[in-house]
Short mmCIF file of C-alpha atoms in Angstrom, two decimals:
data_model
loop_
_atom_site.label_atom_id
_atom_site.label_comp_id
_atom_site.label_asym_id
_atom_site.label_seq_id
_atom_site.Cartn_x
_atom_site.Cartn_y
_atom_site.Cartn_z
CA MET U 1 69.02 -31.77 78.81
CA ILE U 2 68.00 -35.74 77.46
CA TYR U 3 65.41 -34.69 75.46
CA MET U 4 66.69 -31.16 73.70
CA LEU U 5 70.05 -33.51 73.31
CA LEU U 6 67.99 -36.63 71.50
CA LEU U 7 65.89 -33.67 69.38
CA CYS U 8 69.30 -32.30 68.76
CA PHE U 9 70.57 -35.23 67.22
CA LEU U 10 67.96 -35.96 65.04
CA ILE U 11 67.70 -33.05 63.33
CA PHE U 12 71.56 -33.53 62.61
CA LEU U 13 71.15 -36.53 61.21
CA ILE U 14 69.22 -35.68 58.95
CA TYR U 15 70.78 -32.02 57.77
CA ILE U 16 73.54 -34.36 57.22
CA SER U 17 72.09 -36.62 54.69
CA ASP U 18 72.37 -35.20 52.63
CA ARG U 19 73.24 -30.95 52.69
CA LYS U 20 73.11 -29.70 49.49
CA ASN U 21 68.85 -31.68 49.68
CA PRO U 22 66.98 -29.06 49.79
CA THR U 23 64.40 -31.58 51.14
CA ASN U 24 67.56 -32.09 54.33
CA ARG U 25 68.67 -28.01 54.73
CA TRP U 26 65.39 -26.60 55.05
CA GLY U 27 63.98 -30.45 57.50
CA GLY U 28 67.41 -29.10 58.91
CA ILE U 29 66.05 -25.48 59.21
CA SER U 30 62.03 -26.28 60.87
CA GLY U 31 64.01 -28.68 62.75
CA PHE U 32 66.54 -26.57 64.88
CA LEU U 33 62.54 -24.35 65.39
CA PHE U 34 61.13 -26.97 66.63
CA CYS U 35 64.44 -27.26 69.40
CA LEU U 36 63.79 -24.14 70.66
CA GLY U 37 60.92 -25.31 72.67
CA ALA U 38 63.02 -27.30 73.80
CA ILE U 39 65.99 -25.53 73.93
CA LYS U 40 63.50 -22.71 75.67
CA GLU U 41 62.20 -24.54 78.07
CA TYR U 42 66.18 -25.84 79.97
CA PHE U 43 67.56 -22.72 79.94
CA TYR U 44 64.81 -20.95 81.75
CA PHE U 45 63.82 -23.25 83.94
CA ASP U 46 66.78 -24.90 84.66
CA LEU U 47 69.42 -23.30 83.39
CA VAL U 48 68.96 -19.98 84.41
CA PRO U 49 68.15 -20.72 88.20
CA LEU U 50 72.53 -22.10 88.36
CA ILE U 51 73.27 -18.60 86.57
CA PRO U 52 74.85 -15.83 89.44
CA HIS U 53 72.22 -13.45 89.78
CA GLY U 54 69.84 -14.28 87.39
CA THR U 55 66.55 -14.54 89.54
CA VAL U 56 64.91 -12.24 91.74
CA ASN U 57 62.41 -13.37 94.20
CA GLY U 58 62.87 -16.99 92.30
CA GLU U 59 61.90 -14.77 89.56
CA PRO U 60 64.35 -14.74 86.59
CA LEU U 61 65.36 -11.40 86.02
CA GLU U 62 63.29 -9.49 82.82
CA ILE U 63 65.93 -9.89 79.83
CA TYR U 64 65.78 -13.76 79.95
CA THR U 65 62.44 -13.51 80.97
CA HIS U 66 62.33 -11.51 76.69
CA LEU U 67 65.02 -14.16 76.13
CA TYR U 68 62.30 -17.39 76.49
CA SER U 69 59.59 -14.81 74.64
CA VAL U 70 62.08 -14.56 71.22
CA MET U 71 62.34 -18.01 70.35
CA THR U 72 58.74 -18.84 72.20
CA ALA U 73 58.02 -17.12 68.56
CA LEU U 74 60.10 -18.56 65.91
CA LEU U 75 58.88 -21.18 67.24
CA TYR U 76 55.87 -20.76 67.57
CA CYS U 77 56.04 -18.97 64.11
CA PHE U 78 58.00 -20.14 61.93
CA ALA U 79 58.38 -23.99 63.28
CA MET U 80 55.31 -24.56 60.65
CA PRO U 81 55.63 -22.28 58.37
CA THR U 82 59.35 -23.90 57.68
CA ALA U 83 57.63 -28.06 57.62
CA ILE U 84 55.38 -26.97 55.00
CA ILE U 85 58.81 -25.56 52.53
CA PHE U 86 60.19 -28.70 53.48
CA ALA U 87 57.02 -31.16 52.26
CA MET U 88 56.57 -28.68 49.56
CA TYR U 89 60.61 -29.99 47.77
CA PHE U 90 59.43 -33.31 50.25
CA ALA U 91 56.69 -33.87 47.39
CA GLY U 92 59.12 -32.48 44.35
CA TYR U 93 57.61 -29.57 44.25
CA ASP U 94 60.53 -26.39 44.37
CA PRO U 95 59.11 -22.98 44.72
CA ASN U 96 61.73 -21.39 43.06
CA SER U 97 61.41 -23.15 39.60
CA SER U 98 57.80 -21.00 39.92
CA THR U 99 58.16 -17.68 37.81
CA ARG U 100 59.46 -14.80 39.73
CA SER U 101 55.68 -12.66 40.63
CA ARG U 102 54.32 -16.83 40.83
CA ASN U 103 57.57 -17.27 43.25
CA LYS U 104 57.47 -13.73 45.94
CA MET U 105 53.69 -15.35 46.26
CA ILE U 106 54.79 -18.58 48.03
CA TRP U 107 57.67 -17.30 49.90
CA GLY U 108 55.15 -14.42 51.05
CA GLY U 109 52.13 -16.85 51.09
CA ILE U 110 54.16 -18.49 53.45
CA PHE U 111 55.89 -15.67 55.49
CA PHE U 112 53.37 -13.31 55.70
CA ILE U 113 50.36 -14.75 58.89
CA PRO U 114 52.89 -15.52 60.72
CA LEU U 115 54.74 -11.34 60.17
CA ILE U 116 51.15 -10.70 60.83
CA ILE U 117 50.73 -12.66 64.22
CA LEU U 118 54.01 -11.21 65.45
CA LEU U 119 52.72 -6.58 64.55
CA PHE U 120 49.56 -7.61 67.22
CA TYR U 121 52.38 -9.73 69.64
CA LYS U 122 55.63 -8.19 70.49
CA PRO U 123 57.63 -11.29 70.55
CA HIS U 124 60.08 -10.21 73.44
CA LEU U 125 56.19 -10.08 75.19
CA PHE U 126 54.77 -14.03 73.67
CA ARG U 127 55.91 -15.35 77.45
CA SER U 128 53.01 -12.59 79.19
CA TYR U 129 50.50 -14.11 76.91
CA GLN U 130 50.79 -17.87 77.25
CA LEU U 131 50.36 -16.77 80.69
CA GLY U 132 47.89 -14.73 80.81
CA ASN U 133 45.96 -14.45 76.96
CA SER U 134 43.27 -16.83 75.72
CA VAL U 135 43.01 -15.20 72.55
CA PHE U 136 46.42 -15.82 72.07
CA TRP U 137 46.06 -19.72 72.59
CA TYR U 138 43.28 -19.49 69.71
CA VAL U 139 44.86 -17.61 67.78
CA LEU U 140 47.82 -19.05 67.49
CA GLY U 141 46.74 -22.91 67.42
CA THR U 142 44.52 -22.37 64.85
CA PHE U 143 47.66 -20.52 62.69
CA ASN U 144 49.48 -23.56 63.86
CA LEU U 145 46.41 -26.54 64.09
CA LEU U 146 46.14 -25.81 60.11
CA CYS U 147 49.64 -24.97 59.16
CA GLY U 148 50.36 -28.54 60.13
CA LEU U 149 47.29 -30.01 58.75
CA VAL U 150 48.42 -28.64 55.56
CA PHE U 151 52.04 -30.41 56.10
CA SER U 152 50.48 -33.71 57.16
CA LEU U 153 49.37 -33.75 53.84
CA LEU U 154 51.60 -32.41 52.06
CA ILE U 155 53.85 -35.25 52.97
CA LEU U 156 50.62 -38.48 53.58
CA ARG U 157 49.94 -36.91 49.57
CA THR U 158 53.48 -36.75 48.63
CA VAL U 159 54.06 -40.83 49.81
CA PHE U 160 50.53 -42.46 48.83
CA GLN U 161 51.14 -41.05 45.10
CA GLU U 162 55.13 -42.03 44.82
CA PRO U 163 54.39 -44.14 41.54
CA ASN U 164 58.54 -45.33 41.94
CA PRO U 165 58.19 -48.25 44.87
CA ASN U 166 62.10 -47.29 44.93
CA LEU U 167 61.03 -43.44 45.86
CA ARG U 168 58.02 -44.45 47.63
CA ARG U 169 59.84 -46.66 50.02
CA GLN U 170 62.03 -43.81 51.01
CA LYS U 171 59.30 -40.78 51.93
CA ARG U 172 57.14 -43.43 53.91
CA LEU U 173 60.10 -44.51 56.42
CA VAL U 174 60.81 -40.47 55.56
CA ALA U 175 56.95 -39.58 57.03
CA THR U 176 57.50 -43.03 59.83
CA ILE U 177 60.20 -40.64 61.44
CA ILE U 178 58.52 -36.62 61.20
CA LEU U 179 54.84 -37.18 61.14
CA PRO U 180 54.63 -38.41 65.02
CA PRO U 181 56.75 -36.10 67.00
CA VAL U 182 54.82 -32.60 65.40
CA ILE U 183 51.65 -34.78 65.13
CA TYR U 184 52.05 -34.96 68.71
CA TRP U 185 53.95 -31.87 70.16
CA LEU U 186 50.61 -29.99 68.10
CA VAL U 187 48.36 -31.60 70.48
CA THR U 188 50.80 -31.58 73.35
CA ILE U 189 50.92 -27.54 72.92
CA PHE U 190 47.71 -25.59 70.38
CA ILE U 191 45.42 -27.85 71.90
CA ILE U 192 45.71 -28.29 76.01
CA HIS U 193 46.31 -25.32 76.64
CA PRO U 194 43.73 -22.90 75.01
CA LEU U 195 41.46 -25.39 76.40
CA LYS U 196 43.04 -24.47 79.59
CA LEU U 197 43.57 -28.13 80.14
CA ASN U 198 46.00 -27.63 83.04
CA ALA U 199 46.88 -30.83 84.19
CA LEU U 200 48.28 -31.73 80.84
CA PHE U 201 50.86 -28.61 80.76
CA LYS U 202 54.07 -31.04 80.77
CA LEU U 203 52.64 -33.29 78.25
CA TRP U 204 54.56 -32.31 75.47
CA GLN U 205 57.70 -34.03 77.91
CA GLY U 206 56.09 -37.41 76.37
CA ASN U 207 58.00 -36.84 73.22
CA ILE U 208 60.88 -37.72 73.99
CA VAL U 209 59.46 -41.23 73.28
CA ILE U 210 59.23 -40.87 70.08
CA VAL U 211 62.07 -38.55 69.40
CA ILE U 212 64.13 -41.24 70.90
CA LEU U 213 61.64 -43.90 68.43
CA SER U 214 62.39 -41.46 66.06
CA ILE U 215 66.01 -41.56 66.77
CA GLY U 216 66.65 -45.82 66.83
CA PHE U 217 64.32 -46.33 63.26
CA PHE U 218 66.65 -43.52 61.73
CA LEU U 219 69.51 -45.86 61.93
CA VAL U 220 68.18 -48.88 61.40
CA MET U 221 67.02 -47.56 58.66
CA SER U 222 70.01 -45.88 57.63
CA PHE U 223 72.98 -49.59 58.67
CA ARG U 224 69.94 -51.24 56.11
CA ASP U 225 68.79 -49.62 52.91
CA GLY U 226 69.75 -46.12 54.05
CA ILE U 227 67.47 -43.25 54.02
CA MET U 228 67.11 -39.13 53.18
CA GLY U 229 70.78 -39.58 51.54
CA LEU U 230 72.69 -40.94 53.70
CA LYS U 231 73.52 -45.19 54.32
CA LEU U 232 75.37 -46.33 57.14
CA ARG U 233 78.52 -48.36 55.85
CA ARG U 234 80.69 -46.22 55.85
CA GLU U 235 79.93 -44.78 52.02
CA LYS U 236 77.38 -42.47 51.79
CA TYR U 237 74.22 -43.13 50.78
CA ARG U 238 73.54 -44.59 46.49
CA TRP U 239 71.54 -42.82 44.18
CA ASN U 240 73.70 -42.87 40.68
CA SER U 241 77.17 -42.25 42.46
CA ASP U 242 78.64 -46.14 42.38
CA MET U 243 78.96 -45.71 39.06
CA SER U 244 81.79 -42.36 39.85
CA SER U 245 84.22 -45.79 40.64
CA VAL U 246 83.76 -48.13 38.18
CA ARG U 247 84.51 -45.22 35.84
CA ARG U 248 87.77 -44.89 36.82
CA SER U 249 88.97 -48.83 36.88
CA VAL U 250 87.39 -49.25 34.03
CA ALA U 251 89.28 -46.35 31.96
CA PHE U 252 92.55 -48.20 33.78
CA THR U 253 91.26 -51.23 32.65
CA ILE U 254 91.25 -50.49 29.83
CA HIS U 255 94.42 -48.72 29.53
CA MET U 256 96.53 -51.64 31.08
CA PHE U 257 94.88 -54.10 28.32
CA LYS U 258 95.32 -51.41 25.20
CA ASN U 259 99.20 -51.65 26.28
CA GLU U 260 99.42 -54.87 26.94
CA THR U 261 97.34 -55.87 23.94
CA ALA U 262 99.96 -53.66 21.22
CA LYS U 263 102.58 -56.27 22.49
CA MET U 264 100.33 -59.25 21.57
CA GLU U 265 99.41 -57.90 17.87
CA TYR U 266 103.35 -56.73 17.33
CA CYS U 267 104.78 -59.67 18.18
CA ILE U 268 101.95 -61.96 16.32
CA ASP U 269 102.62 -59.76 13.11
CA ASN U 270 106.14 -60.98 13.35
CA LEU U 271 105.95 -64.50 14.54
CA GLU U 272 103.57 -63.95 11.03
CA GLN U 273 105.89 -62.30 8.64
CA GLU U 274 108.62 -64.54 10.05
CA PHE U 275 106.56 -68.02 8.88
CA LEU U 276 105.87 -66.11 6.09
CA SER U 277 109.89 -65.21 5.03
CA LYS U 278 110.65 -69.01 6.31
CA ASN U 279 107.54 -70.59 4.31
CA GLN U 280 106.60 -68.01 1.66
CA GLU U 281 104.07 -70.85 -0.67
CA SER U 282 102.34 -71.76 2.62
CA VAL U 283 98.72 -69.77 3.86
CA PRO U 284 99.22 -68.62 7.63
CA PRO U 285 98.40 -71.62 10.19
CA THR U 286 95.16 -70.66 11.94
CA GLU U 287 95.68 -69.99 15.30
CA PHE U 288 97.51 -66.73 14.07
CA ALA U 289 93.96 -65.98 13.23
CA LEU U 290 92.68 -67.31 15.80
CA MET U 291 95.12 -64.86 18.25
CA ARG U 292 93.90 -62.17 16.24
CA ARG U 293 89.83 -62.31 17.10
CA SER U 294 90.48 -63.53 20.74
CA ILE U 295 92.25 -59.08 21.05
CA GLU U 296 89.38 -58.39 19.02
CA LYS U 297 86.51 -60.53 20.98
CA GLN U 298 88.02 -58.51 24.15
CA GLN U 299 88.41 -55.49 22.60
CA GLU U 300 84.76 -55.18 21.77
CA ILE U 301 84.12 -56.59 25.19
CA LEU U 302 85.92 -53.48 26.54
CA GLU U 303 84.77 -50.93 24.61
CA ARG U 304 81.17 -52.06 25.75
CA ALA U 305 82.48 -52.04 29.12
CA ARG U 306 83.88 -48.69 28.74
CA ARG U 307 80.32 -46.68 26.95
CA HIS U 308 78.02 -48.47 29.18
CA SER U 309 80.53 -46.90 32.57
CA ASP U 310 80.79 -43.08 30.73
CA GLU U 311 79.46 -41.20 33.04
CA ILE U 312 75.70 -39.51 31.08
CA ILE U 313 75.04 -36.84 29.14
CA LEU U 314 71.96 -36.11 27.71
CA LEU U 315 71.13 -35.07 23.87
CA GLU U 316 67.66 -34.50 24.17
CA GLN U 317 65.49 -34.68 20.81
CA PRO U 318 62.03 -35.48 19.88
CA CYS U 319 62.20 -38.64 18.85
CA SER U 320 59.21 -41.40 18.17
CA ILE U 321 58.19 -44.46 20.13
CA THR U 322 57.49 -47.38 17.56
CA ASN U 323 60.52 -46.25 15.40
CA LEU U 324 62.83 -46.67 18.76
CA ILE U 325 61.15 -49.65 19.09
CA GLU U 326 61.04 -51.54 15.37
CA GLU U 327 65.36 -50.11 15.73
CA ALA U 328 65.46 -51.95 18.85
CA VAL U 329 63.50 -55.38 18.27
CA SER U 330 65.43 -55.54 14.58
CA SER U 331 68.85 -55.39 16.50
CA ILE U 332 68.88 -58.61 18.71
CA SER U 333 66.66 -60.32 15.72
CA TYR U 334 68.70 -62.51 14.98
CA LEU U 335 70.01 -63.88 18.44
CA ASN U 336 68.53 -66.84 18.26
CA PRO U 337 65.45 -67.87 15.29
CA GLN U 338 63.31 -69.16 17.53
CA ILE U 339 62.03 -66.73 19.94
CA THR U 340 59.16 -64.29 18.71
CA ILE U 341 59.39 -61.01 19.71
CA ARG U 342 55.76 -59.19 19.73
CA VAL U 343 55.13 -56.12 19.69
CA ASP U 344 52.38 -54.28 21.21
CA PHE U 345 52.11 -50.62 18.82
CA LYS U 346 49.55 -47.37 19.79
CA ASP U 347 49.39 -44.92 18.17
CA ASP U 348 52.40 -43.11 17.91
CA ALA U 349 53.88 -40.81 20.10
CA SER U 350 57.68 -38.48 20.45
CA LEU U 351 59.81 -39.26 23.23
CA LEU U 352 62.17 -35.95 24.42
CA CYS U 353 65.58 -38.71 25.46
CA ASP U 354 68.79 -38.27 24.12
CA LYS U 355 68.07 -41.33 21.43
CA ALA U 356 71.01 -43.36 21.69
CA HIS U 357 71.24 -43.41 24.85
CA ILE U 358 67.48 -44.75 25.25
CA LEU U 359 67.33 -46.71 22.13
CA GLU U 360 70.98 -48.35 24.38
CA THR U 361 68.54 -49.48 27.12
CA ILE U 362 66.13 -50.94 25.52
CA ILE U 363 68.40 -53.09 22.95
CA ASN U 364 70.43 -54.20 26.36
CA LEU U 365 67.17 -55.40 28.20
CA LEU U 366 66.14 -57.27 25.11
CA ARG U 367 68.81 -59.12 24.88
CA ASN U 368 69.05 -59.65 28.76
CA ALA U 369 65.65 -60.84 28.38
CA ALA U 370 67.09 -63.54 24.37
CA GLU U 371 69.13 -64.59 26.00
CA ALA U 372 66.58 -66.14 29.34
CA ILE U 373 65.36 -68.26 26.73
CA SER U 374 67.03 -70.93 26.23
CA LEU U 375 65.22 -72.73 22.89
CA ARG U 376 61.91 -71.29 21.73
CA GLY U 377 59.94 -68.44 23.46
CA GLU U 378 58.36 -64.89 23.52
CA ILE U 379 59.46 -61.39 23.71
CA ARG U 380 56.37 -59.20 24.06
CA ILE U 381 57.08 -54.34 23.90
CA SER U 382 54.96 -52.86 25.14
CA TYR U 383 54.55 -49.50 26.04
CA ASP U 384 51.62 -47.33 27.58
CA PHE U 385 50.61 -44.79 29.56
CA VAL U 386 48.73 -43.48 32.06
CA PRO U 387 47.72 -40.68 33.29
CA LYS U 388 47.30 -41.16 37.07
CA LYS U 389 50.50 -42.68 37.29
CA GLY U 390 52.28 -40.07 35.05
CA TYR U 391 54.37 -42.43 33.43
CA GLY U 392 54.70 -43.78 29.82
CA PHE U 393 55.86 -47.42 30.69
CA ILE U 394 57.64 -49.61 28.50
CA GLN U 395 57.33 -52.87 29.37
CA ILE U 396 59.39 -55.84 28.19
CA ALA U 397 58.80 -59.44 29.30
CA ASP U 398 60.61 -62.70 28.62
CA ASN U 399 59.00 -66.73 29.10
CA GLY U 400 62.92 -66.97 29.72
CA SER U 401 65.00 -68.80 32.97
CA GLY U 402 64.18 -65.91 34.98
CA ILE U 403 65.59 -63.83 37.74
CA GLU U 404 65.65 -65.42 41.89
CA LYS U 405 64.93 -63.60 44.71
CA LYS U 406 67.99 -63.27 45.81
CA ASP U 407 69.70 -61.84 43.08
CA LEU U 408 66.40 -59.25 42.23
CA ASP U 409 68.61 -56.67 44.47
CA ARG U 410 71.43 -56.56 43.36
CA ILE U 411 70.93 -56.89 39.27
CA PHE U 412 71.55 -53.54 38.77
CA ASP U 413 74.61 -53.15 41.25
CA PRO U 414 77.73 -52.31 38.92
CA TYR U 415 79.55 -55.84 38.39
CA TYR U 416 77.17 -57.71 39.13
CA THR U 417 76.37 -60.31 37.02
CA THR U 418 74.61 -63.15 37.03
CA GLU U 419 75.95 -64.21 33.75
CA ASN U 420 79.51 -66.39 32.34
CA PRO U 421 81.59 -63.17 33.53
CA GLU U 422 84.35 -63.98 30.89
CA LYS U 423 81.44 -62.99 28.55
CA ASN U 424 79.47 -60.62 31.08
CA PHE U 425 80.88 -56.67 32.95
CA GLY U 426 77.87 -56.37 34.51
CA LEU U 427 77.63 -53.07 33.71
CA GLY U 428 74.51 -52.99 31.93
CA LEU U 429 71.75 -52.61 33.89
CA ALA U 430 73.49 -50.88 36.00
CA TYR U 431 73.76 -48.09 32.80
CA CYS U 432 70.24 -49.29 32.08
CA ARG U 433 69.96 -47.89 35.64
CA ASN U 434 71.58 -44.65 34.62
CA VAL U 435 70.02 -43.82 31.85
CA ILE U 436 66.17 -43.52 32.77
CA GLN U 437 67.29 -42.77 35.48
CA LYS U 438 68.76 -39.16 33.52
CA HIS U 439 65.88 -39.15 32.89
CA GLY U 440 63.94 -38.91 35.71
CA GLY U 441 62.87 -42.18 35.46
CA TYR U 442 63.51 -45.14 36.84
CA ILE U 443 63.13 -49.29 36.07
CA LYS U 444 61.72 -51.76 38.31
CA VAL U 445 61.47 -55.85 37.49
CA GLN U 446 59.05 -58.66 37.88
CA SER U 447 59.99 -61.36 38.53
CA THR U 448 59.74 -65.62 38.31
CA PRO U 449 62.04 -68.88 38.22
CA ASN U 450 61.47 -70.41 35.71
CA LYS U 451 58.54 -68.42 33.60
CA GLY U 452 59.72 -65.48 32.91
CA SER U 453 60.98 -61.85 33.85
CA ILE U 454 59.39 -57.97 32.76
CA MET U 455 61.04 -55.46 32.73
CA THR U 456 58.67 -51.98 33.77
CA ILE U 457 60.96 -48.77 32.18
CA ALA U 458 59.48 -45.53 33.50
CA LEU U 459 59.47 -42.17 32.30
CA PRO U 460 58.32 -38.91 32.97
CA SER U 461 54.46 -38.19 31.80
CA GLU U 462 56.22 -34.90 30.74
CA ARG U 463 58.80 -36.39 28.02
CA PHE U 464 55.92 -37.25 25.71
CA SER U 465 53.69 -35.48 23.73
CA LEU U 466 50.71 -37.33 23.94
CA GLU U 467 47.86 -36.27 21.07
CA SER U 468 48.35 -39.62 19.42
CA PHE U 469 49.19 -41.92 22.44
CA SER U 470 46.88 -44.21 23.63
CA THR U 471 45.46 -43.19 27.07
CA ARG U 472 44.34 -46.43 29.45
CA GLU U 473 43.71 -45.56 32.86
CA GLU U 474 45.91 -48.50 34.07
CA MET U 475 48.26 -51.34 32.82
CA ALA U 476 47.22 -54.33 34.94
CA ALA U 477 50.64 -55.95 34.97
CA ILE U 478 52.83 -53.29 35.67
CA GLU U 479 50.27 -53.33 39.29
#
C-alpha cells in the first residue's frame, strides 16, 4: 500500500510539473501504467479478501482474477512502449512533427508488437499464463527487456550528447530519477520470472527503497534548482516566463514617468519663456538645457528598458554573419578608442534569424565587454560551427575585470546588475538570453575575476547555410 501511494505520488509530481509539455504527459501516462503493478497486487492480494464473498475457498472470484489479469496485461504490454515515447520527446524528437506516413509508421511500430502479443495471450487470462506458461514469460521478457534497452539508450544518449550545459544538467537529474526504478523493475520481473527463481519472485517489492530515494531526490532538486519544469519556491520553474512580470512593471514605470516628465517639460518651457520675457537680450541659463538633457537621458534609458523587456516576436530572414558582426562592432567602437577589437573572420555564412534582435544582442554583449575594460584592453569576436555539437557559435571574449563567481548564476536575471543602477536597469543580459532562447539556442558565460570573460552564443546548426562555413570539429575555447 505504501509503495503504491509513493509511486503514484512520484508520477503525479512529474505530471503536474508541466502538464502542457508532451514529455511530462507521456511520462505521466507511462508512470500510471507502472503504478498498475503496485495497484493490482494490493487489489488482488490485500483488498479482495476484505470484500464480502470476494473469495471462494481462499481464492478470489473469477471476475477479480480477470480484472487483475487485465491490469497485468496493460502493465506488461504498454508500460515500456509508452516509456519509449516519453524518451523520444525527452530526446527532443517529436513523432507528430514527421510526415503523416512516417508518423503512422512510428506510432504503429511502437504499438504493433504489444497488440500482436495480445492476440496470442488474452488480456483477461494473464494470471493463468503467469502461473503456468513458460513461453509467456520468454515472450514478454524478451519484449520488455528490448524495450528497456531502447528506452535506456535514448535517455543516456540524450544526456551525454546535449550541448546546452543547463539542459544537460536537467536531463541528467531526470535520468537519475527514472532509470534506476525502471531497470530494477525489468530485472526483477522479466529476468527472475523466466528463470523461475521462485525465492526471488517478490524481490520487485524492494523497488520501494528506490522510489523513496527518487521522490526525495526530486523534491530536493525542485527546491534547489527546479526539475522537469517545476521549482518549489512559490513559482513555476523559470524557462523564460520571468520576463512577463518584467514587461508589466516596465510598462507601468514608463507610463508613470511620461506623465511626470510631461509636467517637468511644461514647467521648464514656462520658466524659460518667463525668463526671456523679462530678460529679452539675455541668453537662457545653462540650467534649462541641463534639465532638458537630463529628461532626455532618462527617457532614453527607459526606452532601452522597454525594448529589452518587450515580448520577442521573431521576423526571420537570412543574414550574413560577417555583416552582422561588422555592424555590431562599428556601433560600439566609439565607446573607448583605447580598446582594440579583433574579429576572427572565417568564410561567410548565412544565418536565418531576426536580424534586429540578434544584432542588438551582439551589441549588448560587446558593450558589456567594453565597459568591463577600464583603460586599454582587447575584445575578440569570432564565430565557428561544430558539426559534432550541432550548433554554430559566436564568441565574444575580453580581458576586462571579469565577473565574480557569486554573480555568475544571476547575471541573466532581470534587474540584476553589477553596474551603476542609475545607468543600467539590469535587463540587457536577460534580453540577450531570451532572444537566443527564442532562436532555439543558449548563451554560455565563462569568467575569471581580473582576467576577463567569454560570452558564447550558440545557435542551432539548421539556422546556418553552411556551404562556405568553416567546419572545424572542435572549438577549444568553448570546451
